[in-house]
Structure formats: structure tokens, C-alpha cells
JSON list of C-alpha atoms in Angstrom, two decimals:
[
{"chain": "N", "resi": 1, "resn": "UNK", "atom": "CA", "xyz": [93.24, 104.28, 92.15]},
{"chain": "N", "resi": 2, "resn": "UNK", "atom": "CA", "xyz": [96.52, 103.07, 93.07]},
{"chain": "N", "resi": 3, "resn": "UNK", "atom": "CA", "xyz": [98.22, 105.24, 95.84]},
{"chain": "N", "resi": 4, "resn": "UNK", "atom": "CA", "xyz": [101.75, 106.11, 95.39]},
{"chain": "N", "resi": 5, "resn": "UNK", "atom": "CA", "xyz": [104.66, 105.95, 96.54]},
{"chain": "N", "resi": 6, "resn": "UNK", "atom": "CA", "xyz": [105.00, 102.10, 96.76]},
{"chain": "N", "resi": 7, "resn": "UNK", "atom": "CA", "xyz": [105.06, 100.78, 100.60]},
{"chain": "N", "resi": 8, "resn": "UNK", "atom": "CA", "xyz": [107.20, 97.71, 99.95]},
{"chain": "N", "resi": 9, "resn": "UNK", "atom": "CA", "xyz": [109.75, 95.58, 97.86]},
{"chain": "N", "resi": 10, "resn": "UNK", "atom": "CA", "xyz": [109.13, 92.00, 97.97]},
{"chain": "N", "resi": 11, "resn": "UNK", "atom": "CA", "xyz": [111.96, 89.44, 97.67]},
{"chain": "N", "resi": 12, "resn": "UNK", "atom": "CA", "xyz": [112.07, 85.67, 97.05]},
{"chain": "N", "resi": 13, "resn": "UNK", "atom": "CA", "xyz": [114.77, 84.03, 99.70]},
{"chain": "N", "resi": 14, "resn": "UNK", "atom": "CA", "xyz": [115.05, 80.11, 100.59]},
{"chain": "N", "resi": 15, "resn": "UNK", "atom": "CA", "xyz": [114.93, 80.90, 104.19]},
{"chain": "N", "resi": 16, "resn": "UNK", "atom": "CA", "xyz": [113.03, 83.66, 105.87]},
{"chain": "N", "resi": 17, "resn": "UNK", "atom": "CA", "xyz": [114.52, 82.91, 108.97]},
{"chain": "N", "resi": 18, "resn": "UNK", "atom": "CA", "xyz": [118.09, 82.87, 107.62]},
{"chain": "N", "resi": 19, "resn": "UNK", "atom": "CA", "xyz": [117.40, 86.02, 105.12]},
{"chain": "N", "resi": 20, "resn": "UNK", "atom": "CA", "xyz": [116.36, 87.78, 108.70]},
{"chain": "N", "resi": 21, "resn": "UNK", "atom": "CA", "xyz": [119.23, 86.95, 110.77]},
{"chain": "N", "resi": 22, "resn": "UNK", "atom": "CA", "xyz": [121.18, 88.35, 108.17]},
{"chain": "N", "resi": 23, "resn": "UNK", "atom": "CA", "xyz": [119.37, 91.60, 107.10]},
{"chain": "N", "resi": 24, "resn": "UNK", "atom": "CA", "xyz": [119.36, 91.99, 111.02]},
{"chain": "N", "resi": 25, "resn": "UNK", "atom": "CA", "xyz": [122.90, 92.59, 111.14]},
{"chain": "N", "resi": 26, "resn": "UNK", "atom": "CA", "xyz": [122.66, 95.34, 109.13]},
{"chain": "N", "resi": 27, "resn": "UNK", "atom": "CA", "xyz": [120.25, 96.99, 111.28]},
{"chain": "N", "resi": 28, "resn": "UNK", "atom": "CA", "xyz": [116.98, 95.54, 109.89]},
{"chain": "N", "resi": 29, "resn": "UNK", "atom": "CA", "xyz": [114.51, 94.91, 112.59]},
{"chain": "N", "resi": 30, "resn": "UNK", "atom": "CA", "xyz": [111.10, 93.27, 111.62]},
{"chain": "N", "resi": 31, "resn": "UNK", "atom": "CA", "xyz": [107.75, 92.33, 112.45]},
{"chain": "N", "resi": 32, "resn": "UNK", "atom": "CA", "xyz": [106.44, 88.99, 113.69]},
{"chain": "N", "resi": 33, "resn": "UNK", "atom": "CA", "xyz": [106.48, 86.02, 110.71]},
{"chain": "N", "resi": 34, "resn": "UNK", "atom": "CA", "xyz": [103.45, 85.56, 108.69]},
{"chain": "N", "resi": 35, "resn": "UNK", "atom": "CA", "xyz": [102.55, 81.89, 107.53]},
{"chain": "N", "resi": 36, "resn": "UNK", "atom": "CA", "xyz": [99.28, 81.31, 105.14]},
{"chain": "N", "resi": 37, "resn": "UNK", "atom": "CA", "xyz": [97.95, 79.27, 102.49]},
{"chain": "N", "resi": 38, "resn": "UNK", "atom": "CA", "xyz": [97.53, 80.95, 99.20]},
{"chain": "N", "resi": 39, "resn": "UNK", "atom": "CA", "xyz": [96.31, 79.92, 95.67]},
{"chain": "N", "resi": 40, "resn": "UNK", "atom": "CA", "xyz": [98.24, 80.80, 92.55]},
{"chain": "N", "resi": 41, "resn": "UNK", "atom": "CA", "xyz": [97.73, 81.05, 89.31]},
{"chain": "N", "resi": 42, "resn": "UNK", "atom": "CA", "xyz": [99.83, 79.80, 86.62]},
{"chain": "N", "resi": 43, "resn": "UNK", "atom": "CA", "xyz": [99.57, 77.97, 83.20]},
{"chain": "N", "resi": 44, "resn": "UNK", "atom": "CA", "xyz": [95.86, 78.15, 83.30]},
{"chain": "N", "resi": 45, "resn": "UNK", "atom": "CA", "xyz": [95.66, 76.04, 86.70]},
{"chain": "N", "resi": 46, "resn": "UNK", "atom": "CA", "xyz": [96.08, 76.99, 90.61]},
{"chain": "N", "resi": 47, "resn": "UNK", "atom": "CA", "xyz": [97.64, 75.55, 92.94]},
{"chain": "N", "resi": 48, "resn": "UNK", "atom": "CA", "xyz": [97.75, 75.90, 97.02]},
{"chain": "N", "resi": 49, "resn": "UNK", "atom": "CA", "xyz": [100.85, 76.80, 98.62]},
{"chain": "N", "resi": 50, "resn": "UNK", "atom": "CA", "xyz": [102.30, 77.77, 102.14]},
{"chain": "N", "resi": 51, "resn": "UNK", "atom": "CA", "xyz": [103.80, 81.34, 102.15]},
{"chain": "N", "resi": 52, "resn": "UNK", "atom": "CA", "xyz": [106.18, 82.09, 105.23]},
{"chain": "N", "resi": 53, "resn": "UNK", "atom": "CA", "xyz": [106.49, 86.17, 105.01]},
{"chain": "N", "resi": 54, "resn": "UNK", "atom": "CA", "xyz": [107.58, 89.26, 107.20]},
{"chain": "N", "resi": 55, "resn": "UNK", "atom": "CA", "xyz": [108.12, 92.86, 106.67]},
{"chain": "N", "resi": 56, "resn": "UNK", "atom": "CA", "xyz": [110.28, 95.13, 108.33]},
{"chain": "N", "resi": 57, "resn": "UNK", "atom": "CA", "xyz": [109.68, 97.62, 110.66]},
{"chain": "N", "resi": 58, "resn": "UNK", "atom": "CA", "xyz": [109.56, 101.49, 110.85]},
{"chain": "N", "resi": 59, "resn": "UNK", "atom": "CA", "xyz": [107.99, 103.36, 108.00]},
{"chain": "N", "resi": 60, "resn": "UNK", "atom": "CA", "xyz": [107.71, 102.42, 104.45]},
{"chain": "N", "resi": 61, "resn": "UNK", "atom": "CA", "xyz": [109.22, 101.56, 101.97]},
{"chain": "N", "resi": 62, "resn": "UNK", "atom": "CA", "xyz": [108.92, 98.18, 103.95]},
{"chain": "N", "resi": 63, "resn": "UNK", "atom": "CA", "xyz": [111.13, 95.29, 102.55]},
{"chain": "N", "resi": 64, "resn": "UNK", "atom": "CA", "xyz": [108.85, 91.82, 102.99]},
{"chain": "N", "resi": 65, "resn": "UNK", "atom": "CA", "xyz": [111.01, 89.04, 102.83]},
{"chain": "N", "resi": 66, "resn": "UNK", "atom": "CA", "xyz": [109.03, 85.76, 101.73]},
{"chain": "N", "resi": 67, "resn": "UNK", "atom": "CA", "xyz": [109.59, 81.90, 100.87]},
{"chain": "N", "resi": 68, "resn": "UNK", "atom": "CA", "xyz": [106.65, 79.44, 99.18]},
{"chain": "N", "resi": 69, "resn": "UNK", "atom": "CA", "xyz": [107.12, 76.26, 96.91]},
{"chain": "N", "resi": 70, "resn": "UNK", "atom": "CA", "xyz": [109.19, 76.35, 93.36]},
{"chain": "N", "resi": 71, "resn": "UNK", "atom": "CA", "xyz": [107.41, 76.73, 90.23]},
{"chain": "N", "resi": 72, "resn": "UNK", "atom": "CA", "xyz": [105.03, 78.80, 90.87]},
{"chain": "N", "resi": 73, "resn": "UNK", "atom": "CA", "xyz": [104.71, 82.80, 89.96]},
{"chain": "N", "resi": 74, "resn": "UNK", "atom": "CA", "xyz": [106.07, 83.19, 93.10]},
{"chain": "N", "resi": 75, "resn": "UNK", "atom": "CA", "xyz": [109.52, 82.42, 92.21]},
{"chain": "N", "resi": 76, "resn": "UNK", "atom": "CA", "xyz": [111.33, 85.52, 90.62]},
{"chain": "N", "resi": 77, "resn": "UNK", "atom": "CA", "xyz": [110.46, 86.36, 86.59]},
{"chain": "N", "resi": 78, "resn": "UNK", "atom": "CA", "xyz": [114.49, 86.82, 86.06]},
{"chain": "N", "resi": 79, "resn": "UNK", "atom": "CA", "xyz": [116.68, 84.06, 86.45]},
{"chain": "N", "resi": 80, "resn": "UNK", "atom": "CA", "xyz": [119.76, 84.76, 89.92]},
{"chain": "N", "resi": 81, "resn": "UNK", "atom": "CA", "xyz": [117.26, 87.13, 91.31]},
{"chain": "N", "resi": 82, "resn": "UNK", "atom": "CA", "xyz": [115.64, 87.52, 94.61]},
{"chain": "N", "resi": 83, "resn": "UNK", "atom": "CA", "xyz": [113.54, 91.11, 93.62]},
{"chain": "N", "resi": 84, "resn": "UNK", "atom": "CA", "xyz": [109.99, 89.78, 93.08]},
{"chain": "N", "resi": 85, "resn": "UNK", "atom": "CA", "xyz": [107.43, 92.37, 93.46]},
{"chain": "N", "resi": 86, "resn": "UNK", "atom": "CA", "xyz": [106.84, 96.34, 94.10]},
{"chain": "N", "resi": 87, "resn": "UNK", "atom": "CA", "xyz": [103.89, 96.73, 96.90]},
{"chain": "N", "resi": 88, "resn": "UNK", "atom": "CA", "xyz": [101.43, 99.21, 96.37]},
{"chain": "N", "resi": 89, "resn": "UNK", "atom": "CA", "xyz": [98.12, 100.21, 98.24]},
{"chain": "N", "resi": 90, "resn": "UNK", "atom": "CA", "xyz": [94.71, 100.93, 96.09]},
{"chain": "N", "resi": 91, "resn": "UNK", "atom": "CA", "xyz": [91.74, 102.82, 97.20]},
{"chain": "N", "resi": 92, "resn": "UNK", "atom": "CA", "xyz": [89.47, 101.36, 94.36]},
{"chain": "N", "resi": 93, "resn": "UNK", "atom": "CA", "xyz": [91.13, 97.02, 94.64]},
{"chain": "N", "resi": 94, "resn": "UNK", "atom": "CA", "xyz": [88.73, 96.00, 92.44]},
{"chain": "N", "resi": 95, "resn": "UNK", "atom": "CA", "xyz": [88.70, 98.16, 89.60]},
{"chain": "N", "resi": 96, "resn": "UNK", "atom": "CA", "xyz": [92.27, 98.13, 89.59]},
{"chain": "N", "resi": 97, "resn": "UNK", "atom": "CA", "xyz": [92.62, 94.99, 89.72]},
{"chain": "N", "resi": 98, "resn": "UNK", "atom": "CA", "xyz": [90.26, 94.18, 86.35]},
{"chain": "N", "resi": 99, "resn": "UNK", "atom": "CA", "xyz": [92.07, 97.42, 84.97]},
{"chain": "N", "resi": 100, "resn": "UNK", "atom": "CA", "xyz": [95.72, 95.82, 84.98]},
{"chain": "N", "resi": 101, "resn": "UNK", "atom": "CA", "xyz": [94.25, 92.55, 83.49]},
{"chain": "N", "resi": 102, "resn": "UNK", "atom": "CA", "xyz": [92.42, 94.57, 80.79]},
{"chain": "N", "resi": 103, "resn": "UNK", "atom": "CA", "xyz": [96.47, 95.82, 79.89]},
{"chain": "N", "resi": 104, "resn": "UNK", "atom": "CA", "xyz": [97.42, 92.15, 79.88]},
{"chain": "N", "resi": 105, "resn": "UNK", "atom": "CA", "xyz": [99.11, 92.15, 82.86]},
{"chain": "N", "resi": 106, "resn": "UNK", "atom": "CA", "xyz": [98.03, 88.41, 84.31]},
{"chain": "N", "resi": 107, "resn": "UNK", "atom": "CA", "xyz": [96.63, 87.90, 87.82]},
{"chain": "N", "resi": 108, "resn": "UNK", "atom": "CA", "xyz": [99.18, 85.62, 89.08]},
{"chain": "N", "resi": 109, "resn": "UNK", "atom": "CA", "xyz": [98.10, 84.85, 92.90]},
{"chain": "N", "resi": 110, "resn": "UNK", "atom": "CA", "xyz": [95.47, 86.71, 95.17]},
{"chain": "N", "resi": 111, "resn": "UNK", "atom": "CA", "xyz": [93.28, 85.17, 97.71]},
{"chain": "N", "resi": 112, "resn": "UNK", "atom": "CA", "xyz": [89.74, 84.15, 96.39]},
{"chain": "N", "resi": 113, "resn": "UNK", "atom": "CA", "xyz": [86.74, 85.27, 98.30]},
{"chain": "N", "resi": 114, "resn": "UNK", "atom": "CA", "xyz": [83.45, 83.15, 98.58]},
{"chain": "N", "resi": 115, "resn": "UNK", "atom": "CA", "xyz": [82.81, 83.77, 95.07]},
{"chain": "N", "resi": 116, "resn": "UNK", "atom": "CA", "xyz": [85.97, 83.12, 93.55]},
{"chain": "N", "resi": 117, "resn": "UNK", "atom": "CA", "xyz": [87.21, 86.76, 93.22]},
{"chain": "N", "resi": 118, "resn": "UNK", "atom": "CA", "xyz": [90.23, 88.36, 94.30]},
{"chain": "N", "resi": 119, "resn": "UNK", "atom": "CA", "xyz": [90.50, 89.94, 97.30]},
{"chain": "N", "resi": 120, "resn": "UNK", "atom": "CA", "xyz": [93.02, 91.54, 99.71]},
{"chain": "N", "resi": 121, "resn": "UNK", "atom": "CA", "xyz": [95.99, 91.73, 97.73]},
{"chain": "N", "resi": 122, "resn": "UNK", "atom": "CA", "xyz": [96.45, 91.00, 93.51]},
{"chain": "N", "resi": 123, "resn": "UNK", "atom": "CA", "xyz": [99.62, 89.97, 92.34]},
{"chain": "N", "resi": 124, "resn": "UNK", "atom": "CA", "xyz": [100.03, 91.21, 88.25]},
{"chain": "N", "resi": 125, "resn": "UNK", "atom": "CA", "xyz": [102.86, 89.85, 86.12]},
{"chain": "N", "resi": 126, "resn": "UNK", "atom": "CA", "xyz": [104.01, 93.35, 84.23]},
{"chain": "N", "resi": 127, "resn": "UNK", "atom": "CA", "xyz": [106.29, 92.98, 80.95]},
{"chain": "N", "resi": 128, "resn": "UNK", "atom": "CA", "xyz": [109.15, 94.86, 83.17]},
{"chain": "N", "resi": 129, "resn": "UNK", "atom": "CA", "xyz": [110.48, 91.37, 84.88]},
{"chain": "N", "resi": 130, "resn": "UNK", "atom": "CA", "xyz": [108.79, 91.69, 87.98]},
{"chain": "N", "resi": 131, "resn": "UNK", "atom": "CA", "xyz": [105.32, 91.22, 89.90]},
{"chain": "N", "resi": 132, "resn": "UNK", "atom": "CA", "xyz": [103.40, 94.43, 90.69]},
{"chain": "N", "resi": 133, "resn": "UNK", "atom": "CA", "xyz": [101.48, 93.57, 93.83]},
{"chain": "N", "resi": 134, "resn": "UNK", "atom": "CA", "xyz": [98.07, 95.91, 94.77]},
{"chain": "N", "resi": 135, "resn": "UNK", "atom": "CA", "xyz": [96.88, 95.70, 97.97]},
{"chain": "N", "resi": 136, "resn": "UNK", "atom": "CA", "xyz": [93.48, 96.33, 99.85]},
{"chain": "N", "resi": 137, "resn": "UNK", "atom": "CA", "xyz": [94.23, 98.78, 103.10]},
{"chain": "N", "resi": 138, "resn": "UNK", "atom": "CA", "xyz": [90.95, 97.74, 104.57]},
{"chain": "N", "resi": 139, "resn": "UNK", "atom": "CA", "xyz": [92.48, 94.41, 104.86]},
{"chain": "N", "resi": 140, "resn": "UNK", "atom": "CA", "xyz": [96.23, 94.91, 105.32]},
{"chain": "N", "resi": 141, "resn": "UNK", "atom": "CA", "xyz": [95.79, 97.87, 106.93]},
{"chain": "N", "resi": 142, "resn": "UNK", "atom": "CA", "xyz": [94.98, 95.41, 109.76]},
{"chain": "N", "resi": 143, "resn": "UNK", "atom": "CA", "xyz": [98.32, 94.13, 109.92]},
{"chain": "N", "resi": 144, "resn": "UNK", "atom": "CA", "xyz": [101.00, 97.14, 108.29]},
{"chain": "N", "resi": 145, "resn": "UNK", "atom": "CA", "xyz": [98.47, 100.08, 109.26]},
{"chain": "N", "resi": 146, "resn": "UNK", "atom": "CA", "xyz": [101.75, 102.40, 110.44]},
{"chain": "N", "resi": 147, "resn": "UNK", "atom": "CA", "xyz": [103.32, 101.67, 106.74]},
{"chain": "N", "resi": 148, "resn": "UNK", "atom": "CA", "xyz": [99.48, 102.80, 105.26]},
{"chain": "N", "resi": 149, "resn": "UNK", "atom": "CA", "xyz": [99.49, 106.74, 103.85]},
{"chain": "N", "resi": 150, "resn": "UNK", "atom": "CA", "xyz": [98.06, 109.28, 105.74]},
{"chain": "N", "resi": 151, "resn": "UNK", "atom": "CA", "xyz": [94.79, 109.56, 103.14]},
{"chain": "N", "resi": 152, "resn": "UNK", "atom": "CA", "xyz": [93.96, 105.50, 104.02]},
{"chain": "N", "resi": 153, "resn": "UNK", "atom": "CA", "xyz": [94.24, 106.13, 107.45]},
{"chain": "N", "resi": 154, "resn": "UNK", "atom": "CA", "xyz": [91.38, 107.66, 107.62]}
]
């Protein structure tokens, strides 16, 4: 089941680095830089690309700031916009993950495990204009366990 509220807005910038030192001067402080291959899927192939993400710091909602090659689904679904994706944690990542691609919301990236299936995180193209991105906490919860709600901290 998908645990609400959401724990993060994603956004597409050209720079991580630069996107930071800006945000920063508004009082934005983050976490150390994430950089990791990933495999998307779009127009019935996959392809590998290098993500360079971070999230901010204190309690959620987080804001993950993130930058990976062009023409991919991780470029923004609306043209001039840097919102991407709404973060959310599940309790049950698999069957929600077959349950939003039974409502024709496409699996656009995740990252495969041995077998080919998606694992840690599942990023779903809805019909709204943006990604909806669930997230396994007994993965992440490795990494934003303080942004993680207080019945998956257990």
C-alpha cells in the first residue's frame, strides 16, 4: 500500500551542483550527492544512464534535485518545466508496482534485480503530466531513513 503523505518532489535541473548553490541561498541545506547508473524505459527499449541526485535535509517533504541524459523519461512530461516526479514510500513495492501498470500507468525507469524485475524504487508515467515515483523503505530507508514515516521505521 502506498504510504501517504508524499516524502519528496523531484525536479529535472542541468546542473545539480549549480541548482544547489542556488537553492542554498535560500536556506536549503542538503545531503551528500548521489551518482548511479540506471536503466530506463522508453519507446519499448532501455537504455543506461548516469543519474547525479541529492535531497535536502531535515524532514520531509524532501526536494531531490537530479540531472541524467536528454530523451529519456527522465526529462520532464511538460515542456519549460523542471517538476518531474512526486516521491512516495510503499509497504507492499511489488504489488503496487504491477497495480499502477494494471491502470496503464507505464513503468518508466526502476532498477532491475537479477531477474529482470523492478526493485527499489518504480517510476510510473500518470496521465496528470508528471512521474509518480514508489519507493521501497527497506532499500531507501538506508539512505533517507529520518525522511521514512514513523510506521516504516519500525
Amino acid at each position: 500500500m502506498i504510504i501517504q503523505p508524499y516524502f519528496h518532489l523531484g525536479l529535472s535541473v542541468a546542473s545539480v551542483d549549480e541548482a544547489m548553490a542556488d537553492l542554498a541561498s535560500t536556506g536549503v541545506q542538503w545531503r551528500d550527492v548521489l551518482d548511479y547508473p540506471l536503466c530506463v524505459f522508453h519507446g519499448g527499449r532501455t537504455t543506461d544512464v548516469r543519474v547525479r541526485s541529492v535531497y535536502s535535509s531535515g524532514s520531509s517533504p524532501a526536494i531531490e534535485l537530479f540531472t541524467a541524459g536528454k530523451g529519456t523519461p527522465l526529462d520532464p512530461l511538460m515542456e519549460g518545466s523542471r517538476f518531474h516526479h512526486i516521491g512516495v514510500w510503499t509497504d507492499a513495492f511489488s504489488a503496487d508496482v504491477a497495480d499502477l501498470q494494471a491502470r496503464g500507468w507505464e513503468l518508466a525507469a526502476t532498477v532491475a534485480d537479477d531477474r529482470g524485475r523492478p526493485s527499489r524504487f518504480a517510476l510510473h508515467r500518470t496521465p496528470f503530466g508528471f512521474y509518480l515515483e514508489v519507493v521501497d523503505p527497506r532499500w531507501a530507508g538506508r539512505l533517507l531513513g529520518d525522511l521514512l514515516p514513523e510506521e516504516l521505521r519500525k
